[in-house]
mmCIF file of C-alpha atoms in Angstrom:
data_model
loop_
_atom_site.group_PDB
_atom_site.id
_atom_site.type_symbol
_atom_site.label_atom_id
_atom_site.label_comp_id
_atom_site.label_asym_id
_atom_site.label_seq_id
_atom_site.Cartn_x
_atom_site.Cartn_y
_atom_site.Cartn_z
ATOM 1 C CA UNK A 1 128.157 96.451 111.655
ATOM 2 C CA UNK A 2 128.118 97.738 108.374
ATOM 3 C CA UNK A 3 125.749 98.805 105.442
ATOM 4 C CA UNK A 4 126.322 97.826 101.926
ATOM 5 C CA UNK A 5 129.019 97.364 99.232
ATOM 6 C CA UNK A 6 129.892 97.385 95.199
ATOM 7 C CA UNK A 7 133.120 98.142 93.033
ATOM 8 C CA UNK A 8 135.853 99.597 95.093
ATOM 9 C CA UNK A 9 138.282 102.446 94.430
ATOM 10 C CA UNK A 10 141.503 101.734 95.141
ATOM 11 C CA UNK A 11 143.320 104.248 96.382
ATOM 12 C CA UNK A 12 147.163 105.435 97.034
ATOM 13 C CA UNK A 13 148.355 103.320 99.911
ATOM 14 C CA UNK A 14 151.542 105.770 100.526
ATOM 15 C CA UNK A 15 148.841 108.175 101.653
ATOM 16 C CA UNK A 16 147.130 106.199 103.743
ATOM 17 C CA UNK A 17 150.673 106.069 105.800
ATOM 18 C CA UNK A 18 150.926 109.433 106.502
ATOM 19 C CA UNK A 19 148.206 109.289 109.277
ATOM 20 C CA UNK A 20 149.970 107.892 112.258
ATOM 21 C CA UNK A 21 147.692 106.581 114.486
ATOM 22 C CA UNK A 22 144.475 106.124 112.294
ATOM 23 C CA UNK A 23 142.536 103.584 113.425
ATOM 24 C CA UNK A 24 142.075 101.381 110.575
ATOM 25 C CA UNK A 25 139.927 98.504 111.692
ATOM 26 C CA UNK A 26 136.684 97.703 114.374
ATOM 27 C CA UNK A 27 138.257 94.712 115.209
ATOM 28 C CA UNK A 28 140.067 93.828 117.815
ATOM 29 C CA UNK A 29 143.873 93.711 117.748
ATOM 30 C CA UNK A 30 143.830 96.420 114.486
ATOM 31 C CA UNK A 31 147.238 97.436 113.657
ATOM 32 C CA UNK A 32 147.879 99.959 111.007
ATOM 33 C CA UNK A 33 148.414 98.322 107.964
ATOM 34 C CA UNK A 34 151.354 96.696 106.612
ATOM 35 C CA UNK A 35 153.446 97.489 103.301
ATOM 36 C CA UNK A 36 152.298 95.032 101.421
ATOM 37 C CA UNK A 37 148.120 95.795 102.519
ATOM 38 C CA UNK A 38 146.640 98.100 99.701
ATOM 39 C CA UNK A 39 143.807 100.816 100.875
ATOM 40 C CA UNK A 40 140.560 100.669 99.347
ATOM 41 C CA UNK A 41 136.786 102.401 99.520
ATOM 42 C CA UNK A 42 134.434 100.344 99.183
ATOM 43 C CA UNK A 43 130.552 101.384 98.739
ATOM 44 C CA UNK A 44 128.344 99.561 100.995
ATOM 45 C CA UNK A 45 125.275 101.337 100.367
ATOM 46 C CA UNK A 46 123.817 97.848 98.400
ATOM 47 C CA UNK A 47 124.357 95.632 100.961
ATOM 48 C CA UNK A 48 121.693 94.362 103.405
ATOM 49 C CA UNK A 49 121.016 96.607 106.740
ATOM 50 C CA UNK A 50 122.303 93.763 108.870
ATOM 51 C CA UNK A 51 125.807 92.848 107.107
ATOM 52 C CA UNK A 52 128.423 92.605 109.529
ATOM 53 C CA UNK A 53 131.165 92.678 107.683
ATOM 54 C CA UNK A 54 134.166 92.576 110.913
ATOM 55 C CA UNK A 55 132.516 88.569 110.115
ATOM 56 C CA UNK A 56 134.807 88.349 107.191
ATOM 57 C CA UNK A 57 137.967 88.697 109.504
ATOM 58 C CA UNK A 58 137.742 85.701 110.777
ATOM 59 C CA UNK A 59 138.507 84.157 107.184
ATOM 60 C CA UNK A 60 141.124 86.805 106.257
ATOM 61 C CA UNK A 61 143.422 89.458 107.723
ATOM 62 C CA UNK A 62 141.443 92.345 106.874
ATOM 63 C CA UNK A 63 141.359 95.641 108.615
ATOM 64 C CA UNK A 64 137.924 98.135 108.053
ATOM 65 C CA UNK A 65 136.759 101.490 109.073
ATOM 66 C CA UNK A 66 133.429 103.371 108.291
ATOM 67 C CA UNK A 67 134.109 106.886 106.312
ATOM 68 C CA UNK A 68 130.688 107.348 105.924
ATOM 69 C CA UNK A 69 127.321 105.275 106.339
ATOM 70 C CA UNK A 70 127.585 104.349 102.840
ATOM 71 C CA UNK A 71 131.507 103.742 102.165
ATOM 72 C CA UNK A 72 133.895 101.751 103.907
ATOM 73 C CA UNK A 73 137.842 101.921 103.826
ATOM 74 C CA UNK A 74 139.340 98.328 103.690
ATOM 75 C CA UNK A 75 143.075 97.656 104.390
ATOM 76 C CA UNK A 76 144.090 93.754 102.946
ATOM 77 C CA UNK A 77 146.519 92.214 100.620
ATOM 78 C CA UNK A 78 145.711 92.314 97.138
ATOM 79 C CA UNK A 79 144.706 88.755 97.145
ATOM 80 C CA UNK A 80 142.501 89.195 99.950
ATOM 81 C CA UNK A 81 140.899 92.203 98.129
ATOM 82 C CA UNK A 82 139.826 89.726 95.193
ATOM 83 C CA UNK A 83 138.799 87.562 98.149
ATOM 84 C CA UNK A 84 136.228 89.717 99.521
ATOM 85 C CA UNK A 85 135.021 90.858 95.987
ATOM 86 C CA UNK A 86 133.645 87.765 95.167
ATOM 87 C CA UNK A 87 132.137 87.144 98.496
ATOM 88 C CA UNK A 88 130.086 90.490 98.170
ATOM 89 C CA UNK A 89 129.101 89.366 94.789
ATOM 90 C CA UNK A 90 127.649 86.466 96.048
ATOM 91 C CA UNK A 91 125.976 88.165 99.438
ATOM 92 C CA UNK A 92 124.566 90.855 96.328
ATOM 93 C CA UNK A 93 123.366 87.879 94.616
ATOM 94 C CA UNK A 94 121.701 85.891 97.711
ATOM 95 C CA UNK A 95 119.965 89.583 98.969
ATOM 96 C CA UNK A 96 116.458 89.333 97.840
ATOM 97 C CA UNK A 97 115.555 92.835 95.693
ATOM 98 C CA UNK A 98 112.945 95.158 97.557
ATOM 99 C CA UNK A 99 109.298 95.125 97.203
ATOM 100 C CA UNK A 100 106.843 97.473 97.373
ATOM 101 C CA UNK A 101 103.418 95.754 98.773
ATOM 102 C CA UNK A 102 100.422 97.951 98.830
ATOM 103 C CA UNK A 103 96.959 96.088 100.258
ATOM 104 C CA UNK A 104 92.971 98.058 99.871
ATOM 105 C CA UNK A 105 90.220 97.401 101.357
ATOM 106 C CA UNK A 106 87.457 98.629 98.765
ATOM 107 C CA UNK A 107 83.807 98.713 100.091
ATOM 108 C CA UNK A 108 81.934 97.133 96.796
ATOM 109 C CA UNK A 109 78.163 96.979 96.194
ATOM 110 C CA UNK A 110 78.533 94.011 93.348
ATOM 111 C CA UNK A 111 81.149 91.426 93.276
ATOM 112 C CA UNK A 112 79.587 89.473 90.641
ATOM 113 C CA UNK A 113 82.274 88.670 88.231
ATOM 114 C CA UNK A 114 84.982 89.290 90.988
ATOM 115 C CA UNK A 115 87.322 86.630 91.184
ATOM 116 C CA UNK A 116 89.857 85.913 94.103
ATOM 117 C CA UNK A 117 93.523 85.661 92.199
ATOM 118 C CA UNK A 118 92.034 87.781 89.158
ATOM 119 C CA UNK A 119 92.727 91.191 87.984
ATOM 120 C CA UNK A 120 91.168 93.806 90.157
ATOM 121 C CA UNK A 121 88.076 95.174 88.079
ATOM 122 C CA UNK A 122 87.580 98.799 87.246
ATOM 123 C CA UNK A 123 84.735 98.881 89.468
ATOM 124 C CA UNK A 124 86.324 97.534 92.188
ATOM 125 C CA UNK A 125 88.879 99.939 91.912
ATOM 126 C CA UNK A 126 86.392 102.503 91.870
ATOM 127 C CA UNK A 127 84.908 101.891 95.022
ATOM 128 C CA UNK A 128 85.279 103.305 98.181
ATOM 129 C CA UNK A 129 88.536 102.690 100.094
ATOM 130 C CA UNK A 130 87.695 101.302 103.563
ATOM 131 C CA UNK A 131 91.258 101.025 104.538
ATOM 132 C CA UNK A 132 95.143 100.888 102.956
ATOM 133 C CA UNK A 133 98.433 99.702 104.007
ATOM 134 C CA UNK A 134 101.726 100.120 102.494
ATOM 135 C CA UNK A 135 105.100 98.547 103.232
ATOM 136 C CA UNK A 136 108.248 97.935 101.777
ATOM 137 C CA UNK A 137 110.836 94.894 102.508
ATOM 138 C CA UNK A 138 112.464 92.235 100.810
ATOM 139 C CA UNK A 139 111.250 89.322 98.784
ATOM 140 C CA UNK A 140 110.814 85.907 100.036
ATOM 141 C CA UNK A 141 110.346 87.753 103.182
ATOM 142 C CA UNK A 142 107.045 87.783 105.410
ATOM 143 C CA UNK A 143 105.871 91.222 105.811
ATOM 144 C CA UNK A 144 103.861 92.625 108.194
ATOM 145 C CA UNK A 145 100.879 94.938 107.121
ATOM 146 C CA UNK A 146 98.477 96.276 109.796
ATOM 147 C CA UNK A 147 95.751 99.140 110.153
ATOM 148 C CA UNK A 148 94.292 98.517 113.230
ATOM 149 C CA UNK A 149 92.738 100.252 116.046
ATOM 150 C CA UNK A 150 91.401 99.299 119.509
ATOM 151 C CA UNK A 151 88.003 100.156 120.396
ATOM 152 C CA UNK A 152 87.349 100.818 124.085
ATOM 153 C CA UNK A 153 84.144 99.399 125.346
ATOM 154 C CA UNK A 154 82.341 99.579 128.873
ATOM 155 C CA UNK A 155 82.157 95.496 129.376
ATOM 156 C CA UNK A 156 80.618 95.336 132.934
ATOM 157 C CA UNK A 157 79.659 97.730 135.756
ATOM 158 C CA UNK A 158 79.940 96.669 139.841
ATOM 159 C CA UNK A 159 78.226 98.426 142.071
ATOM 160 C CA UNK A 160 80.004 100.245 145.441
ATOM 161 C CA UNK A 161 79.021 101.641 148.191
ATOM 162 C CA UNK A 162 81.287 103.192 150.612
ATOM 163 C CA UNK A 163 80.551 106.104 153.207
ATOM 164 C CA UNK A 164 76.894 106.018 151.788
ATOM 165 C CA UNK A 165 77.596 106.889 148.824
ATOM 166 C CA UNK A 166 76.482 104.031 146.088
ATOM 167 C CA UNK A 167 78.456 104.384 142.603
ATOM 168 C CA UNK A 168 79.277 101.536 139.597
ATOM 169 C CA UNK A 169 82.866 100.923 139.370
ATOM 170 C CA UNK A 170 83.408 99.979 135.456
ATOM 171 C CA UNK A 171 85.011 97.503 133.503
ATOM 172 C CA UNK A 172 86.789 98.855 130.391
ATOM 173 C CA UNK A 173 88.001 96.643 127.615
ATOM 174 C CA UNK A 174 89.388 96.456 124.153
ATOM 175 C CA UNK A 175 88.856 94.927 121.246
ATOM 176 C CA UNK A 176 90.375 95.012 117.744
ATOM 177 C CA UNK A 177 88.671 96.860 114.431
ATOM 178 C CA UNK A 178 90.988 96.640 111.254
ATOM 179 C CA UNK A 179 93.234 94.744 109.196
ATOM 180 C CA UNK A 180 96.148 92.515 110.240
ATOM 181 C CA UNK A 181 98.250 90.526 107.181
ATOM 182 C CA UNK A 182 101.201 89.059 106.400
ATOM 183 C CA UNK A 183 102.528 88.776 102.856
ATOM 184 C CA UNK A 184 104.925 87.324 101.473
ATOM 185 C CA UNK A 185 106.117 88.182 97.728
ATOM 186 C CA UNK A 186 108.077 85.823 95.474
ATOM 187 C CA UNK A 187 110.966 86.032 93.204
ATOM 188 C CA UNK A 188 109.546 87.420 90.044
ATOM 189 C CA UNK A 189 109.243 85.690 87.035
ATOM 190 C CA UNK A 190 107.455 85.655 83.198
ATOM 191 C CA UNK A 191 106.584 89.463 84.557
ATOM 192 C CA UNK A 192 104.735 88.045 87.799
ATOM 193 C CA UNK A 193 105.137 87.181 91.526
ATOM 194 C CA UNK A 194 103.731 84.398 93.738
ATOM 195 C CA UNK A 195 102.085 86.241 96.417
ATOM 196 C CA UNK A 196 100.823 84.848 99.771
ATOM 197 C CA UNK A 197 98.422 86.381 101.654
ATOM 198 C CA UNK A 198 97.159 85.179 105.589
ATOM 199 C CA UNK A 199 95.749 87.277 107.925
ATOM 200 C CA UNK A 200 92.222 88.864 109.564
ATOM 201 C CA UNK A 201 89.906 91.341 109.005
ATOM 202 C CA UNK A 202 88.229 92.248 112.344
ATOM 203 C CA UNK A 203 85.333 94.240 112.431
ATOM 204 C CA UNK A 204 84.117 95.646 116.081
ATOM 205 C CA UNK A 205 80.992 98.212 116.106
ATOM 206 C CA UNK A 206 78.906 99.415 119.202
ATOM 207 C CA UNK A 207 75.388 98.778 119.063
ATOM 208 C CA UNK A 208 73.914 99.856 121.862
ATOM 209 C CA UNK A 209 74.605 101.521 124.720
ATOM 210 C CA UNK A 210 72.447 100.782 128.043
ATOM 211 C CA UNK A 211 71.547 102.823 130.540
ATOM 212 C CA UNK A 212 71.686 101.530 133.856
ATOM 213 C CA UNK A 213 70.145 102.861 137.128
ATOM 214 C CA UNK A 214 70.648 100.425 139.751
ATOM 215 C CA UNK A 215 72.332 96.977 139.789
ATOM 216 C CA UNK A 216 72.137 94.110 142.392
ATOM 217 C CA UNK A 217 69.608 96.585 144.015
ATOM 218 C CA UNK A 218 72.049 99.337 144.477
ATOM 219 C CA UNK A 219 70.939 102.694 142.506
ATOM 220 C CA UNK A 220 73.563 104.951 141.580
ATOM 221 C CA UNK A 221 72.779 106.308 138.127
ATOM 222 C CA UNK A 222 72.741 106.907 135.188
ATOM 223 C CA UNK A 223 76.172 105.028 133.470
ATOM 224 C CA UNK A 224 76.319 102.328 130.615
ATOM 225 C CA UNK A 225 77.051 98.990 129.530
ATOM 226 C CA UNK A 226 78.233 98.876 126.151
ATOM 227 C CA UNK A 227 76.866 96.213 123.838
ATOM 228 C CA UNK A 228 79.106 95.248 121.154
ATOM 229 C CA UNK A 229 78.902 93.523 117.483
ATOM 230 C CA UNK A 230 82.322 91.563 116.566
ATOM 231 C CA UNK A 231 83.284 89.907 113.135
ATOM 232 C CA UNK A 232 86.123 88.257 112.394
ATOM 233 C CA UNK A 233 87.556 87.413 108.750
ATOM 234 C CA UNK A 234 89.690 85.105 108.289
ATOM 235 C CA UNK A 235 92.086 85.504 104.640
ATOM 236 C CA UNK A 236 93.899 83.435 102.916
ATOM 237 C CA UNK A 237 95.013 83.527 99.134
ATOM 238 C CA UNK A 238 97.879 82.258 97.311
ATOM 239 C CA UNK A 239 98.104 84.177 93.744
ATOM 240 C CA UNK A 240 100.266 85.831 91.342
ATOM 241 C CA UNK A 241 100.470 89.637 91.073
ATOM 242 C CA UNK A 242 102.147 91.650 87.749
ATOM 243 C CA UNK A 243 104.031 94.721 88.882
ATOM 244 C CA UNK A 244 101.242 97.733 89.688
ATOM 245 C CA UNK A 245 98.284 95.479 88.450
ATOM 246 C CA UNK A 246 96.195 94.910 92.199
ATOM 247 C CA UNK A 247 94.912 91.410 92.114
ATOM 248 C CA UNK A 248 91.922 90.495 94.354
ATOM 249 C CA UNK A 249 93.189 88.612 97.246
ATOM 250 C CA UNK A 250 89.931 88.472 99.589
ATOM 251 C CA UNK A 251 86.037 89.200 99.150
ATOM 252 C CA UNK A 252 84.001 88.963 102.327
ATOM 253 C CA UNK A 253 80.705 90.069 103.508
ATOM 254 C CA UNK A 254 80.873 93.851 105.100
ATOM 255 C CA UNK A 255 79.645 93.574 108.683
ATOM 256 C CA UNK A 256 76.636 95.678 109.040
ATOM 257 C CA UNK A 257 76.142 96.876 105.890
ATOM 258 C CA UNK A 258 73.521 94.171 104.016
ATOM 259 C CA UNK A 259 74.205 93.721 100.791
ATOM 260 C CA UNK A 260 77.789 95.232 100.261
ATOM 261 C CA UNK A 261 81.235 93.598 100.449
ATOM 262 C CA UNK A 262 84.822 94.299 100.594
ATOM 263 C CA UNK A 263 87.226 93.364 98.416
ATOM 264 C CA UNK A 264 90.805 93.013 99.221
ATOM 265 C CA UNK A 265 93.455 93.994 96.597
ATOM 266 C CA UNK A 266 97.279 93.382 96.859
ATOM 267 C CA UNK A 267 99.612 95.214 94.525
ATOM 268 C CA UNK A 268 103.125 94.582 94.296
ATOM 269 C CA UNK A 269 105.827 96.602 92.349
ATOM 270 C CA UNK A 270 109.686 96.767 92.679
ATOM 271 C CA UNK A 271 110.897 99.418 95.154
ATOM 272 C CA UNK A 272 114.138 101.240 94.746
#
């Protein structure tokens, strides 16, 4: 499996004959090349992760070896040369560019005047960040974005007793606190992207923690139930993002805190 590709070098095929034994393909049945097969480097380092190009022998007698991660040696017949030039033009022109996909949670006091699919305003912006995710990945391609942590909660207690001794077994569980998305950015075009946005926001807080003494008549104190508040939001927004402008995707109440919301904003920007 190979890495990428662009214009190739061709280089002196009488040299290439001077290493007896080389091998000069991955494929199976590789034989050094013939007289009339010219040697030539090709730079891969464009070409998507996955590209396997050992594929392409299936069309055409071609013979490759890795030099590095990012070049390739290639042993074909002129014609098949040309051949595979035009088929990595086309792979370079399917391959979706890179994106660079940054979503904030901002913790806002006023949303009045905040629109979902608008510019993010200054005072949004301003506001305290709650949480952030990067990622990077290809257009057209759903992306996963996540900060999220468990939070570990005493659910239930049983009481044992065994040799006399009485003590509370407990039940410890989990449940989720953060963000989970998936986004998925669009070709660009007029100097914006069609961005979709799905995911959650859950929110899960401790409230109160109970003492217990005894249960089902069996004292073996002090331990805890834990007694839990849980929000989920749901999100959803289909909008259109200009490179390093954030857009608000999401506003939803803030669970706990009266009065205050957060704001989601998605920014999008080419990545190298």
């Amino acid at each position: 499996m190979f890495h990428r590709i662009v214009a190739p070098i061709v280089l002196v095929a009488s040299l290439a004959w001077h290493a007896p034994g080389a091998a000069w393909a991955s494929t199976p049945a590789a034989e050094a090349p013939s007289a009339e097969h010219e040697v030539r480097l090709y730079d891969t380092s464009d070409l998507p992760a996955d590209a396997d190009l050992n594929a392409l022998s299936v069309f055409m007698p071609l013979s490759m070896e890795p030099l590095t991660s990012s070049l390739t040696l290639v042993s074909a017949s002129s014609e098949d040369h040309e051949r595979l030039r035009v088929i990595l033009t086309q792979v370079r022109a399917l391959t979706p560019a890179r994106v660079s996909v940054v979503a904030t949670l901002h913790l806002a006091p006023d949303v009045s005047g905040v629109v979902v699919g608008a510019p993010a305003p200054a005072a949004v912006l301003a506001a305290p960040v709650e949480r952030r995710v990067h990622h990077v990945g290809p257009r057209r391609t759903e992306l996963a974005l996540r900060s999220l942590e468990a939070v570990s909660y005493v659910k239930d207690l049983t009481p044992i007793v065994s040799n006399n001794v009485a003590a509370f077994a407990r039940s410890v569980e989990t449940s989720p606190n953060g963000l989970t998305l998936s986004v998925t950015v669009g070709d660009a075009s007029d100097g914006a992207s069609p961005v979709t946005v799905r995911g959650e926001l859950a929110s899960t807080s401790i409230i109160e923690r109970r003492r217990v003494e005894s249960l089902d008549g069996v004292a073996s104190g002090p331990d805890q139930i834990d007694l839990l508040e849980v929000a989920h939001r749901t999100l959803n927004a289909s909008l259109r993002a200009r490179d390093g402008a954030p857009v608000v995707a999401a506003i939803v109440d803030a669970p706990g805190r009266e009065g205050q919301s957060l704001v989601l904003t998605i920014a999008v920007a080419p990545a190298p």
